[in-house]
Coordinates of C-alpha atoms and ligand atoms in Angstrom, one line a residue:
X1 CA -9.0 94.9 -73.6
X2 CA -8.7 98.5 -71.6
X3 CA -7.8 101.5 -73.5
X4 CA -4.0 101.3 -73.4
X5 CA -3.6 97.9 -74.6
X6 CA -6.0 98.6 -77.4
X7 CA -3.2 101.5 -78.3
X8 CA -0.5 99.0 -77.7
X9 CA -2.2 96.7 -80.0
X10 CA -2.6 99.1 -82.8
X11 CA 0.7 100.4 -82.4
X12 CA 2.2 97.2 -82.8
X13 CA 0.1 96.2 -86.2
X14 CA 1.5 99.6 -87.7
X15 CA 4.9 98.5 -87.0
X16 CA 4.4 95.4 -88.8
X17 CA 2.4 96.9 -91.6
X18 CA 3.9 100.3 -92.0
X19 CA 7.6 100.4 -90.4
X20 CA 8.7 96.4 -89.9
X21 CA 7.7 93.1 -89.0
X22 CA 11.3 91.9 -88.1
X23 CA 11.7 95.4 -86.0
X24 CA 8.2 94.8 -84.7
X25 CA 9.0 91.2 -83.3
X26 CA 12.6 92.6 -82.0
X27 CA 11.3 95.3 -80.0
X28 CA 8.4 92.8 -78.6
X29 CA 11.0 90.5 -77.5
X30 CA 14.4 93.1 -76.7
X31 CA 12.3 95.0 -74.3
X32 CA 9.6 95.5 -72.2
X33 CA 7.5 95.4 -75.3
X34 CA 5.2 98.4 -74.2
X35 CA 4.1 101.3 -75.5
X36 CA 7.1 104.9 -74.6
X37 CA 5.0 107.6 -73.2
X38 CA 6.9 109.5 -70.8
X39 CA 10.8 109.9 -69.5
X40 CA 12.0 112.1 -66.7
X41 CA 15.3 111.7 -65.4
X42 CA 16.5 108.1 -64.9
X43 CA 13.4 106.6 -65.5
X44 CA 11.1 105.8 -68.6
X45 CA 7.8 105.4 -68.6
X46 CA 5.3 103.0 -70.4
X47 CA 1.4 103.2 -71.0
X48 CA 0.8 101.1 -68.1
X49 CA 2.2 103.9 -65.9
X50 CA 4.8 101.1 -65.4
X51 CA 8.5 103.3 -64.3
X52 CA 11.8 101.8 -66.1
X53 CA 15.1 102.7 -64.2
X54 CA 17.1 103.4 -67.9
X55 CA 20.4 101.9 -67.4
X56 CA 21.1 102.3 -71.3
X57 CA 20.8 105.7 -71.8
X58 CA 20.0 106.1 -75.2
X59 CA 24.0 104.8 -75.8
X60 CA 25.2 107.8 -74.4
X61 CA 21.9 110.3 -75.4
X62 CA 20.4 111.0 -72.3
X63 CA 24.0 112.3 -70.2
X64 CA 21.7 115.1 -68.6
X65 CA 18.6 112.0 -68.2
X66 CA 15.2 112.8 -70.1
X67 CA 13.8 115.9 -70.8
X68 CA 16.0 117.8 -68.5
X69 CA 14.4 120.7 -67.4
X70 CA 16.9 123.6 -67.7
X71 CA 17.2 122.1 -71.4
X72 CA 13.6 122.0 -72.0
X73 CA 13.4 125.3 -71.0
X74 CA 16.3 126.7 -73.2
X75 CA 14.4 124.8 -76.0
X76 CA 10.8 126.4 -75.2
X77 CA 11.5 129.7 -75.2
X78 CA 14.1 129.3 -78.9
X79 CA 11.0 127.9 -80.1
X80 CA 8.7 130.7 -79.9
X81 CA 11.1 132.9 -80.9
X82 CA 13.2 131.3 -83.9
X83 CA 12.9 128.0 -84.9
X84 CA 14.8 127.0 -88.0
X85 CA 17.5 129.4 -89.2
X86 CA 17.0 131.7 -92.2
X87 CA 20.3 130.5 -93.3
X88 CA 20.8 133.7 -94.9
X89 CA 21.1 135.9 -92.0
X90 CA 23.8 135.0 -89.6
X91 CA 22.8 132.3 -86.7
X92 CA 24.0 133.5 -83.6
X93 CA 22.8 130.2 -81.3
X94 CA 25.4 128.5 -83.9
X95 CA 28.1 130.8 -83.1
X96 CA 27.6 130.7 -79.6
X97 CA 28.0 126.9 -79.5
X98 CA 30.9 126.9 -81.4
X99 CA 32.7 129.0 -79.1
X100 CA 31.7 127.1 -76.7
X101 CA 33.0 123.9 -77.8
X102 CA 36.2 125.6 -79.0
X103 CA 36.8 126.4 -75.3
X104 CA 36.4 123.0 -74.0
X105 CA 37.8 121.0 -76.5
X106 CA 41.3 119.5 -76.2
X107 CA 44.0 120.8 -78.2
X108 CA 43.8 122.8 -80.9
X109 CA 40.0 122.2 -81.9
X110 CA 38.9 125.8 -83.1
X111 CA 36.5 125.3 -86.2
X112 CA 33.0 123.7 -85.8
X113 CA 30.7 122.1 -88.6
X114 CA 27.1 121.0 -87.2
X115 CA 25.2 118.6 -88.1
X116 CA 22.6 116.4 -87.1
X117 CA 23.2 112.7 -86.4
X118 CA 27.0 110.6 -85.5
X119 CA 26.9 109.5 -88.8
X120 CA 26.5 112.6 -90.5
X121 CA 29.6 113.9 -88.3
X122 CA 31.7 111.1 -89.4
X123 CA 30.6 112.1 -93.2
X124 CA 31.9 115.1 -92.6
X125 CA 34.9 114.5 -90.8
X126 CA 35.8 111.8 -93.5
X127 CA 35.6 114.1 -96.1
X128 CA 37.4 117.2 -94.4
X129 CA 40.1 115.1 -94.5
X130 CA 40.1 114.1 -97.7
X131 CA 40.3 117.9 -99.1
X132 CA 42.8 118.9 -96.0
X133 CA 45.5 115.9 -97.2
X134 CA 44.5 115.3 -101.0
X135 CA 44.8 111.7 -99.9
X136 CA 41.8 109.3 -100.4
X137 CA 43.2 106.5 -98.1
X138 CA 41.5 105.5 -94.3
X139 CA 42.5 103.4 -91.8
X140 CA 39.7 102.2 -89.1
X141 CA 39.9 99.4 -86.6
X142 CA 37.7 95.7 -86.8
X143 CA 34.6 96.1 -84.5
X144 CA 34.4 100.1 -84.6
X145 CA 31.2 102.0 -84.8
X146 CA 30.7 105.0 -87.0
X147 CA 27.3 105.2 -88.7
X148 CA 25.1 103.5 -91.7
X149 CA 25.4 106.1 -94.4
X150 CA 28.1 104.4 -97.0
X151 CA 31.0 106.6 -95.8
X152 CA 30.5 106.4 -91.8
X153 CA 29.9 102.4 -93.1
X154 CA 33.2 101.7 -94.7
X155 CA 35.1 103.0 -92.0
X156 CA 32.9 100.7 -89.9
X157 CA 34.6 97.4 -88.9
X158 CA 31.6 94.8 -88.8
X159 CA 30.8 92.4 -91.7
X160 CA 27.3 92.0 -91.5
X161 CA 26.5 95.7 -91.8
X162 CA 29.0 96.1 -94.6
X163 CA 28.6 93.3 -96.8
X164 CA 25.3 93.2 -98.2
X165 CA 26.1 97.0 -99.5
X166 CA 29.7 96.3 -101.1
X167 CA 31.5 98.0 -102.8
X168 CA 31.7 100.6 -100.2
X169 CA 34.1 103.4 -100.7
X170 CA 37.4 102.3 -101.6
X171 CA 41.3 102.2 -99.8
X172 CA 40.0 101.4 -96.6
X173 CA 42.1 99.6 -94.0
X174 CA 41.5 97.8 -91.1
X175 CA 43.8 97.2 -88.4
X176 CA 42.9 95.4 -85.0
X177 CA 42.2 98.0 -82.1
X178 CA 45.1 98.4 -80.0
X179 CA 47.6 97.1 -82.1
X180 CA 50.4 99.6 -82.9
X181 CA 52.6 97.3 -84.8
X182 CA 49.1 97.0 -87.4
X183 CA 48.7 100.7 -87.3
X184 CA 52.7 101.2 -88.1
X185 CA 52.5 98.9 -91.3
X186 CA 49.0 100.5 -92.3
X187 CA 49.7 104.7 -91.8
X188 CA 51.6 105.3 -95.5
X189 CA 51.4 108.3 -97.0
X190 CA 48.3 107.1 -98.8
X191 CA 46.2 107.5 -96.1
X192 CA 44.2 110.8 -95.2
X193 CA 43.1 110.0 -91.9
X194 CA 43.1 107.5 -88.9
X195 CA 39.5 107.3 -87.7
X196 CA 39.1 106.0 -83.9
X197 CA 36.8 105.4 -81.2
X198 CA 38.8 106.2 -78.1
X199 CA 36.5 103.6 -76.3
X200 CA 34.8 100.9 -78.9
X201 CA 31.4 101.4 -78.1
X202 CA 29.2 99.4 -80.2
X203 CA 32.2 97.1 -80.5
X204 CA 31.5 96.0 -76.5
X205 CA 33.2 98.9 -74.7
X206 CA 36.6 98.1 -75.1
X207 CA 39.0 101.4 -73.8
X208 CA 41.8 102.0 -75.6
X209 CA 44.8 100.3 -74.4
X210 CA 47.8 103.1 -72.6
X211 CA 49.8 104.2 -75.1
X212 CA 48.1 103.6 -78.4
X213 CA 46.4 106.5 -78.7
X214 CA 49.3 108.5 -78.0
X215 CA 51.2 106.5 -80.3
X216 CA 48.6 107.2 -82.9
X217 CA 49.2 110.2 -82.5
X218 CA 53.1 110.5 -82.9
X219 CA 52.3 108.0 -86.4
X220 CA 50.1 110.5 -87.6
X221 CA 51.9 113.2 -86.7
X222 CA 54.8 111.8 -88.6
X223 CA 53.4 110.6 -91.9
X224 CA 50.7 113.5 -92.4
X225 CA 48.0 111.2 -91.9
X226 CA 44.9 112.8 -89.4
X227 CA 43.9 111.8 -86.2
X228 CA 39.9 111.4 -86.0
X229 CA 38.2 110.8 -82.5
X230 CA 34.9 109.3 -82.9
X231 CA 33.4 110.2 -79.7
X232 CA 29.8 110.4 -80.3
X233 CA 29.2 107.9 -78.0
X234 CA 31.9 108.3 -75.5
X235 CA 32.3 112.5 -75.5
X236 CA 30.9 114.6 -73.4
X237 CA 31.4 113.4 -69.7
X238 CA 30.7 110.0 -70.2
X239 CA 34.1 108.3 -69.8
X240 CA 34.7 110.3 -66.5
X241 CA 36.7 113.6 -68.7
X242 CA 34.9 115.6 -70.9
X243 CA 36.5 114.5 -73.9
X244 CA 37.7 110.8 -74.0
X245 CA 41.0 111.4 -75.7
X246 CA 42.1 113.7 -72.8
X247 CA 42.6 110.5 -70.4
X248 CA 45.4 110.1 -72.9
X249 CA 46.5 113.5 -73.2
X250 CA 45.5 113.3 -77.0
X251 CA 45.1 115.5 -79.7
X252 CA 43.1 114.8 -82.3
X253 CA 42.8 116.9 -86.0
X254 CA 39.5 116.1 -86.2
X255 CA 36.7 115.1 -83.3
X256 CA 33.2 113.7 -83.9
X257 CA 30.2 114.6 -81.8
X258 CA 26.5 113.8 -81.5
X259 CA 24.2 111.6 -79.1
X260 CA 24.5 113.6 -75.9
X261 CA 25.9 117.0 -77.7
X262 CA 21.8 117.6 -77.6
X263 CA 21.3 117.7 -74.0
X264 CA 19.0 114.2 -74.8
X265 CA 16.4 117.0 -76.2
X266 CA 17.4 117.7 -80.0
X267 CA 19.3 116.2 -82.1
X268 CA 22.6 117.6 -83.1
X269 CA 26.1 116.4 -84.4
X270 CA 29.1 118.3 -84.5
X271 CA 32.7 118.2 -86.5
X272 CA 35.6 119.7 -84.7
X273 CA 38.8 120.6 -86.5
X274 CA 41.6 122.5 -86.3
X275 CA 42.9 125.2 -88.0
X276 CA 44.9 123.4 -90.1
X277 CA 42.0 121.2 -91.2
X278 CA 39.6 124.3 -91.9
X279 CA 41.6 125.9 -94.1
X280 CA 40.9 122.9 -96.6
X281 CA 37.5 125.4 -97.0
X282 CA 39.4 128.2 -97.6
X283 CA 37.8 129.7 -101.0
X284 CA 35.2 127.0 -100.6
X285 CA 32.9 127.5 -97.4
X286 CA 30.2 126.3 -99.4
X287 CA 31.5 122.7 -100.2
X288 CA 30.1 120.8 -97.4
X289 CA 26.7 121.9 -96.2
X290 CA 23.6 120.8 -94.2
X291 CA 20.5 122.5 -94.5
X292 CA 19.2 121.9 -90.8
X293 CA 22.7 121.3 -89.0
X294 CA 23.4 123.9 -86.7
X295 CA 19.9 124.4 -86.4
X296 CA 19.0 127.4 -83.2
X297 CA 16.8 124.5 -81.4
X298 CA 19.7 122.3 -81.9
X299 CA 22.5 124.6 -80.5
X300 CA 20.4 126.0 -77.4
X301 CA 20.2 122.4 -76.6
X302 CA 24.0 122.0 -76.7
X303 CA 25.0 125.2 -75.0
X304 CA 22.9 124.5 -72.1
X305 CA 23.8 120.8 -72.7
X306 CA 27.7 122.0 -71.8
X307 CA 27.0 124.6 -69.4
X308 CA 25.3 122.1 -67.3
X309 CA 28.2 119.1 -67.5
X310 CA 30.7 122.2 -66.2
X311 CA 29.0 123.5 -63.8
X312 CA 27.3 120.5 -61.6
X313 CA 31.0 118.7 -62.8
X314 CA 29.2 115.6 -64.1
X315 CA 32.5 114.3 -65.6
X316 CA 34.3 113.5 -62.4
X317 CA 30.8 112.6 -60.9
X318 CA 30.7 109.5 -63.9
X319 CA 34.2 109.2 -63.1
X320 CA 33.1 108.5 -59.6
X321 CA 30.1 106.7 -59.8
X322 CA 32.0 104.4 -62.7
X323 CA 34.5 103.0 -60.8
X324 CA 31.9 102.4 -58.1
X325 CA 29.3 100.9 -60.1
X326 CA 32.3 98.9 -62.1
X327 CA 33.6 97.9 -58.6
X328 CA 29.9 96.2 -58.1
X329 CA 29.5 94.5 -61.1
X330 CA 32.9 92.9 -60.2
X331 CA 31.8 91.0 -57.7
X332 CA 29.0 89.7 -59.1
X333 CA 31.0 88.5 -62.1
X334 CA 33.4 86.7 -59.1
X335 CA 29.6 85.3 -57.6
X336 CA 28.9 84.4 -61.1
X337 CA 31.8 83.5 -62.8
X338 CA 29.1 80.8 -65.3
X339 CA 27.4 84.1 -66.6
X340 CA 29.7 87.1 -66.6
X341 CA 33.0 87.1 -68.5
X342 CA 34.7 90.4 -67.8
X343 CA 33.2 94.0 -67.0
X344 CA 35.2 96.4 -68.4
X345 CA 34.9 100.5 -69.4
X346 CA 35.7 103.6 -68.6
X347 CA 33.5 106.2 -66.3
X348 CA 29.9 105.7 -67.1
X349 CA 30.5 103.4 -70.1
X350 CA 31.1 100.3 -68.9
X351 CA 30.5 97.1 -70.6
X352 CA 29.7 93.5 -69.3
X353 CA 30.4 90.7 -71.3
X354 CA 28.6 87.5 -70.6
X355 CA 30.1 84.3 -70.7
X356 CA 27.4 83.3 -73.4
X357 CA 25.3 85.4 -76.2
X358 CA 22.2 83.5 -74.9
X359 CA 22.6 84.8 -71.6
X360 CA 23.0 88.4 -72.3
X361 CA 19.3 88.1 -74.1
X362 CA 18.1 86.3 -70.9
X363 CA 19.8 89.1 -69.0
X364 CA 18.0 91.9 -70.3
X365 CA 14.8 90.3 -70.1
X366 CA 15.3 89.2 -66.2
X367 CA 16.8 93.1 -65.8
X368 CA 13.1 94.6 -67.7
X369 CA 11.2 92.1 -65.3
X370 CA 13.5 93.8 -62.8
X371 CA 12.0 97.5 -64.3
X372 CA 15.6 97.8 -65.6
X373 CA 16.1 99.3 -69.2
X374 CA 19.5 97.5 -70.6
X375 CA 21.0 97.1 -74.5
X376 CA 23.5 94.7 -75.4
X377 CA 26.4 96.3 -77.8
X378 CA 25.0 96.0 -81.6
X379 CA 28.7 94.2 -82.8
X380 CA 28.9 92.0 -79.6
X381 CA 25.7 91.0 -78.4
X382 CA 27.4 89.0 -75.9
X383 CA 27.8 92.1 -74.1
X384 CA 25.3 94.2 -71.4
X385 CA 26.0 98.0 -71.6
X386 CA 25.7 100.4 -68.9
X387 CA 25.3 103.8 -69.9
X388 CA 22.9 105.4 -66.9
X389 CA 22.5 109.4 -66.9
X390 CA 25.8 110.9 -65.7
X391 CA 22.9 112.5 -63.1
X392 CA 22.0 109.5 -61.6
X393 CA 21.3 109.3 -58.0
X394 CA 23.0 107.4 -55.5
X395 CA 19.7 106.0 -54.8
X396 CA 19.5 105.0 -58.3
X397 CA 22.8 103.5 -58.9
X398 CA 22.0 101.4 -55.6
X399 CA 18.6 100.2 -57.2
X400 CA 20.8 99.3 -60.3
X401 CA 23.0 97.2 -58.6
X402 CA 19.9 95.4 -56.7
X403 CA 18.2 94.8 -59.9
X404 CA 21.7 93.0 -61.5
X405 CA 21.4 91.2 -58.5
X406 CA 18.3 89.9 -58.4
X407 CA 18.6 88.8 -62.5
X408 CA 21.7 86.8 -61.9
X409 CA 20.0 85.3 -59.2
X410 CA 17.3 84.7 -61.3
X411 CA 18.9 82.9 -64.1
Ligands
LIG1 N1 30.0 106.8 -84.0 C1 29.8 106.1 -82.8 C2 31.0 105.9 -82.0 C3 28.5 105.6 -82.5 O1 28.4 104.9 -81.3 C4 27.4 105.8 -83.3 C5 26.0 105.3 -83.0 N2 25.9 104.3 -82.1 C6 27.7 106.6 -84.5 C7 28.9 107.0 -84.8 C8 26.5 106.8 -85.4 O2 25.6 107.7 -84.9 P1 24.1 107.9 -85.5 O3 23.4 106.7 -85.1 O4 23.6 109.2 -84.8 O5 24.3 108.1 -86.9

């Protein structure tokens, strides 16, 4: 055995003995099963100097690709200087970042609270509205996607995450995505807040349908009740606008960031509210805290993250390449109407569902032998996601379509 594989094999016994058996055998059999050592761009690479054109993404992380230079850079040179924040002096990467979001986001979104992970934003959020209202009530949709931690979880519309961890925080009401008549009944003036994913991401990439969300809107308006937008996974350029809700000409009270808020560099997650909402801290700034959110390394990530979507426009470039790339896939669900059901999405999030759950996982593993990197959605597993770079290369996006190609072909 040559020096890689001997790492490969070690790395895989500490999974099983040290992290998980079940995760170990997942990864082995999801994937390529090799060892990560290297991303640039587009591509991934593994210890066998094999190259991986990464059509997943990270679900929305890697918006600038890996390791992005300018970002890296940014990141360097806050390192050597500062770190982690005192958090007794004032943090002026922080307040930088904040202005900066408060500038691009839609509506009235002044206030930011950072964080680090989606989950930890929808915490947040959750909880903002709970002190804003004095209501205790949520509504969320079947299928959504907002985090593990128990409140991101009960807002979260999949059974098998749920159950085993019941009771979950309480008044929590699901209505089907899309449906207004559902989202009438449910918005009472019990309810603090309406928590959505403008496009369900880990649900399969369904986009909401015209008119709901503005809908939403006018019920929450109405009864008091918040609007949330989850968009960690489908903010920040992805869906073809900066922010998803803005295809809708949306408002929301409250907006939810992470994944690619970090430039694919540093973790981060963001809360963003309006005035309104922050003044539920009024008296109280200390009420809701997190020691590293907001952290410099963290916020020079997602300056730079921001000032590089706006100024090389990658927003109308996803929106672009998305129709394109969607276009493609298309026609090979007309060539192959036995193994692909629909493609559906929005910009660079575009979902496509196979006909079969089987065939998805036979999918992925014809697209790795392809040198393809592709994730089904984790509450429909009958579904491939796409969610390349929003930097990818024509010459890229043309190998993409190839490799699809080629696995359909091969099945
Ligand atoms: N909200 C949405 C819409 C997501 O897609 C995800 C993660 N897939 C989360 C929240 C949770 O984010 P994290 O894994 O960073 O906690």
């Amino acid at each position: 055995m040559d020096l890689s594989n001997q790492e490969l094999h070690e790395v895989s016994r500490l999974y099983r003995q040290h992290i998980s058996p079940d995760l170990a055998r997942l990864m082995k059999f999801g994937g390529p099963g090799s060892l990560e050592v290297g991303a640039r761009d587009c591509r991934v690479e593994d210890h066998l100097g094999r190259s991986y054109l990464d059509l997943a993404g990270g679900y929305g992380v890697f918006s600038l690709g890996h390791a992005h230079p300018e970002v890296v850079e940014a990141v360097q040179e806050q390192l050597a200087r500062l770190p982690l924040s005192s958090r007794v002096l004032l943090n002026p990467q922080q307040a930088y970042l904040a202005r900066d979001l408060a500038a691009l986001a839609p509506g009235r979104l002044q206030f930011s609270f950072f964080c680090n992970s989606g989950a930890e934003a929808v915490e947040g959020a959750l909880k903002l509205a709970r002190l804003a209202t004095g209501r205790t009530g949520l509504v969320a949709c079947h299928n959504s996607y907002h985090g593990k931690t128990l409140g991101a979880l009960s807002v979260t519309g999949r059974e098998k995450y749920r159950q085993p961890f019941e009771p979950l925080i309480p008044e929590v009401r699901f209505v089907d995505f899309g449906d207004v008549d559902q989202l009438d009944q449910a918005l009472d003036e019990s309810v603090a807040a309406f928590v959505v994913e403008p496009v369900l991401g880990e649900g399969g990439i369904h986009v909401a349908p015209d008119g709901y969300l503005q809908k939403a809107q006018q019920f929450c308006k109405e009864r008091s009740v918040l609007l949330i937008a989850d968009e960690v996974q489908c903010g920040l350029g992805r869906t073809g606008r900066m922010f998803a809700v803005e295809h809708w000409g949306v408002q929301p009270d409250l907006l939810v960031l992470a994944k690619a808020l970090g430039g694919g560099v540093v973790p981060a997650g963001a809360i963003l509210g309006t005035p309104e909402v922050w003044s539920a801290l009024k008296g109280r700034p200390l009420i809701h805290t997190s020691t590293f959110g907001g952290n410099p390394l963290a916020c020079v990530a997602g300056r730079k993250t921001l000032e590089i979507l706006v100024r090389d426009q990658l927003a109308a470039k996803a929106a672009h390449n998305g129709s394109w790339l969607m276009s493609e896939l298309d026609k090979m669900r007309q060539e192959f109407p036995h193994l692909i059901a629909q493609v559906r999405g929005l910009g660079l999030m575009i979902g496509v569902e196979c006909v079969a759950e089987q065939q998805a996982g036979a999918l992925i593993s014809e697209l790795v032998k392809q040198r393809v990197l592709a994730v089904y959605t984790l509450n429909q597993p009958k579904v491939i996601r796409l969610e390349p770079p929003l930097t990818i290369s024509e010459a890229d996006l043309n190998a993409a379509v190839e490799a699809w190609r080629a696995a359909l072909v091969a099945l």
